[in-house]
Amino acid sequence: MIWKGIKLEFYRAFHNIWYVGALLAATAIALVQFFAMVMPKTVAIGSGDSIDYPHSVFNSSLMFCLGSFYDEIFYLSIILLATVPYAASYYMDVKEGYIKNISTRMDTTGYLMGKYLAVFVSAGSICAIPLILNTYLTAMVLPSLKPEIATAVFPVIKGSFAQELFYTYPYLYTLLYIVIDFIMAGLYGCLALVISRIVNNRYIVMFFPFVVYLVFRTVITYTPLEQLSPYYIMDPQQFGIIEEAPYIISGMAALFLITAAGFKIAGGKRNDIL
């Protein structure tokens, strides 16, 4: 019965026009960056043009285009795009009486577990899929030239988190950050599940994770704990910030505890009424 609830919620999350629209919007940013910034670099390959260092996947793709407009807009908007499609679904289920109906036909635990996992995975996938696509397309037209720290044309500097991995196995570093981004986007999506029990407004529920992300990014940047900024955690370029693994792990762990425990406590009652 638990599996039935999980399966149903995943079906609802991914057979959702809002999910498709958000995924297309995030993918559009990745594609525009590819055609605007990556494709022009292919002209220089073998042309004899004077360049400081050959263009590479690891200084040209969306994840590594140092200080570009597209990188900024992607990591600024991705939490909004990732959370809007399904983050408010629990609120609407309660508001419309769906949860009462579903509790008569299956174990409520399966529904709640399925809801959390579906929101987490759908939000995370909206973030991760465009990054995978952009990296794949970039690798098709530019060489996977191994980064050299002495060239100063790669975004990860000495002392940065997982610096050795980036300069030794750059694709593993890329995969690591895609996983980090997936988890962060998923957990921010789940924040809406917690706030669903506090406010009685669909739009506040939908936009709450993005507002928290934006405010947290802005405020914490001016404190000694700037490494905990979600923006710095998610962007693999790190912008010169020396990120330690404990900051990343603690940031994700705190989000997980807040969302999982908050939703368990808030949504665990069978007589959910807003």
XYZ file of C-alpha atoms in Angstrom:
274
model
C 0.000 0.000 0.000
C 2.888 2.343 0.698
C 4.289 1.678 -2.779
C 0.883 2.465 -4.287
C 0.935 5.931 -2.745
C 4.493 6.587 -3.926
C 3.713 5.416 -7.459
C 0.606 7.595 -7.640
C 2.417 10.730 -6.499
C 5.246 10.220 -8.982
C 2.698 9.829 -11.762
C 0.968 13.062 -10.718
C 4.270 14.946 -10.442
C 5.622 14.024 -13.870
C 2.342 13.980 -15.799
C 1.939 17.644 -15.063
C 1.891 20.464 -17.616
C 3.568 22.781 -15.104
C 6.455 20.334 -14.746
C 6.921 20.214 -18.506
C 6.809 23.997 -18.762
C 9.351 24.524 -15.977
C 11.681 21.901 -17.433
C 11.460 23.529 -20.856
C 12.208 26.961 -19.368
C 15.289 25.687 -17.522
C 16.392 23.769 -20.606
C 15.967 26.905 -22.714
C 18.553 28.706 -20.565
C 20.962 25.804 -21.049
C 20.398 25.740 -24.813
C 20.711 29.494 -25.262
C 24.015 29.406 -23.365
C 25.210 26.579 -25.625
C 24.390 28.376 -28.870
C 25.443 31.827 -27.664
C 28.699 30.968 -25.873
C 29.827 27.460 -26.800
C 29.168 27.230 -30.525
C 31.133 30.419 -31.362
C 34.184 28.843 -29.715
C 34.166 25.980 -32.216
C 35.201 28.418 -34.950
C 38.570 28.932 -33.245
C 39.359 25.206 -33.226
C 41.951 24.575 -35.915
C 41.567 28.069 -37.387
C 44.965 29.320 -36.308
C 43.425 32.134 -34.306
C 45.497 33.284 -31.361
C 43.932 32.146 -28.103
C 45.421 32.014 -24.630
C 44.451 28.401 -24.029
C 42.344 25.908 -25.998
C 38.664 25.979 -25.245
C 37.439 23.073 -23.161
C 34.206 21.617 -21.846
C 35.407 22.561 -18.374
C 35.647 26.298 -19.019
C 32.835 26.653 -21.547
C 29.759 24.693 -20.447
C 26.983 26.315 -18.435
C 28.413 24.955 -15.192
C 31.857 26.404 -15.847
C 31.419 29.552 -17.977
C 33.114 31.818 -15.486
C 31.018 34.804 -14.440
C 28.645 34.609 -17.403
C 25.133 36.032 -17.552
C 23.681 32.589 -18.285
C 25.293 30.998 -15.244
C 23.935 33.796 -13.067
C 20.404 33.607 -14.458
C 20.292 29.807 -14.246
C 21.342 29.563 -10.605
C 19.204 32.565 -9.699
C 16.009 31.214 -11.259
C 16.392 27.460 -10.908
C 14.850 27.215 -7.436
C 11.779 29.078 -8.677
C 11.503 26.904 -11.778
C 12.099 23.712 -9.820
C 9.581 24.318 -7.053
C 6.585 25.977 -8.689
C 5.252 22.972 -10.702
C 4.443 20.567 -7.840
C 5.495 22.217 -4.582
C 1.975 23.442 -3.804
C 0.302 20.126 -4.627
C 0.000 19.081 -0.981
C -1.671 22.382 -0.126
C -4.149 21.880 -2.979
C -4.780 18.253 -1.989
C -5.776 19.394 1.485
C -7.703 22.415 0.247
C -9.741 20.408 -2.259
C -10.328 17.446 0.058
C -8.243 15.046 -2.044
C -6.219 13.898 0.958
C -9.348 12.842 2.823
C -10.490 10.856 -0.168
C -7.114 9.210 -0.641
C -6.872 8.241 3.033
C -9.941 6.024 2.650
C -8.332 4.053 -0.163
C -4.695 3.687 0.876
C -2.252 4.057 3.736
C -1.727 7.762 4.472
C 1.953 7.030 5.148
C 2.386 5.957 1.529
C 0.743 9.147 0.326
C 2.910 11.387 2.526
C 6.100 9.520 1.634
C 5.182 9.606 -2.036
C 4.400 13.310 -1.863
C 7.766 14.160 -0.297
C 9.723 11.988 -2.733
C 7.777 13.200 -5.775
C 8.323 16.866 -4.900
C 12.006 16.189 -4.180
C 12.694 14.248 -7.382
C 10.638 16.456 -9.693
C 12.299 19.637 -8.390
C 15.764 18.080 -8.519
C 15.287 16.801 -12.062
C 14.277 20.234 -13.354
C 17.659 21.475 -12.142
C 19.797 18.491 -13.176
C 18.466 17.614 -16.642
C 19.376 20.964 -18.299
C 22.882 20.786 -16.797
C 23.381 17.249 -18.127
C 22.088 18.244 -21.571
C 24.278 21.346 -21.738
C 27.382 19.420 -20.676
C 26.650 16.674 -23.209
C 26.161 19.131 -26.070
C 29.306 21.036 -25.126
C 31.306 17.794 -25.048
C 30.091 17.058 -28.586
C 31.654 20.194 -30.060
C 34.561 21.053 -27.738
C 37.400 18.843 -26.468
C 37.296 17.496 -22.913
C 40.665 19.096 -22.307
C 41.945 18.284 -18.843
C 42.026 21.483 -16.745
C 45.374 23.018 -15.845
C 45.331 25.255 -12.790
C 48.336 27.307 -13.968
C 46.425 28.598 -16.989
C 43.984 30.574 -14.808
C 41.165 30.001 -17.315
C 39.262 27.452 -15.261
C 36.800 28.531 -12.558
C 37.905 26.265 -9.705
C 40.834 27.878 -7.888
C 43.424 26.462 -5.529
C 41.915 25.754 -2.146
C 38.360 25.371 -3.454
C 36.173 22.456 -2.460
C 37.101 19.255 -4.367
C 39.781 21.134 -6.307
C 41.881 17.981 -6.674
C 38.931 16.114 -8.153
C 38.256 18.877 -10.700
C 41.837 18.959 -11.962
C 42.264 15.177 -11.930
C 38.862 13.786 -12.868
C 36.824 16.766 -14.116
C 33.840 14.702 -15.226
C 33.533 13.195 -11.748
C 33.594 16.729 -10.352
C 30.871 17.672 -12.836
C 28.781 14.688 -11.770
C 29.349 15.506 -8.094
C 27.965 19.016 -8.556
C 25.017 17.840 -10.617
C 24.133 15.544 -7.705
C 24.597 18.421 -5.223
C 22.379 20.675 -7.358
C 19.763 17.932 -7.660
C 19.640 17.486 -3.889
C 19.567 21.212 -3.120
C 16.795 21.948 -5.625
C 14.823 18.966 -4.364
C 15.123 19.995 -0.726
C 14.144 23.586 -1.446
C 11.096 22.248 -3.247
C 10.178 20.312 -0.120
C 10.203 23.517 1.932
C 6.824 24.236 0.377
C 5.448 21.092 1.997
C 6.294 22.486 5.422
C 4.941 25.969 4.790
C 1.729 24.420 3.430
C 0.607 23.825 7.008
C 1.312 27.366 8.168
C -0.216 29.647 5.546
C -3.522 29.579 3.711
C -2.420 30.942 0.366
C -1.383 28.869 -2.638
C 0.940 31.485 -4.095
C 2.833 31.996 -0.842
C 3.354 28.230 -0.725
C 4.584 28.167 -4.324
C 7.032 31.055 -4.034
C 8.193 30.574 -0.437
C 11.223 28.350 -1.291
C 12.457 30.859 -3.869
C 12.080 33.786 -1.469
C 13.976 31.881 1.245
C 16.692 31.011 -1.283
C 16.983 34.619 -2.439
C 16.945 36.170 1.028
C 19.325 33.600 2.443
C 21.694 34.140 -0.462
C 21.648 37.908 0.001
C 21.869 38.116 3.797
C 24.346 35.356 4.537
C 26.817 36.687 1.956
C 27.647 39.499 4.380
C 28.325 37.186 7.306
C 31.224 34.875 8.242
C 28.981 31.957 7.231
C 28.803 32.914 3.569
C 29.945 29.388 2.625
C 26.478 28.238 3.704
C 24.830 30.404 1.052
C 22.754 28.050 -1.142
C 23.975 29.884 -4.235
C 27.608 29.197 -3.382
C 26.832 25.585 -2.535
C 25.086 24.966 -5.852
C 27.348 26.787 -8.295
C 30.390 24.595 -9.145
C 32.461 27.653 -10.042
C 32.520 28.660 -6.365
C 33.503 32.253 -7.250
C 36.735 32.117 -5.316
C 34.978 31.081 -2.114
C 36.859 28.312 -0.331
C 34.088 25.825 0.265
C 34.679 23.052 2.746
C 32.772 19.774 2.577
C 31.321 20.272 6.086
C 29.545 23.458 4.956
C 27.944 21.692 2.001
C 27.005 18.616 4.002
C 25.662 20.627 6.938
C 23.661 22.882 4.618
C 21.978 19.932 2.927
C 21.525 18.054 6.211
C 19.817 21.074 7.808
C 17.437 21.403 4.866
C 16.630 17.699 4.973
C 15.887 17.740 8.697
C 13.712 20.848 8.390
C 11.721 19.521 5.441
C 11.439 15.847 6.414
C 10.701 16.438 10.097
C 8.494 19.453 9.391
C 6.407 17.609 6.825
C 6.171 14.494 8.995
C 4.901 16.504 11.949
C 2.667 18.784 9.888
C 1.291 16.257 7.470
C 1.052 13.215 9.687
C -2.508 13.878 10.817
C -5.288 12.086 9.013
C -7.756 14.934 9.586
C -5.802 17.505 7.537
C -7.787 20.720 7.321
C -6.461 24.141 6.385
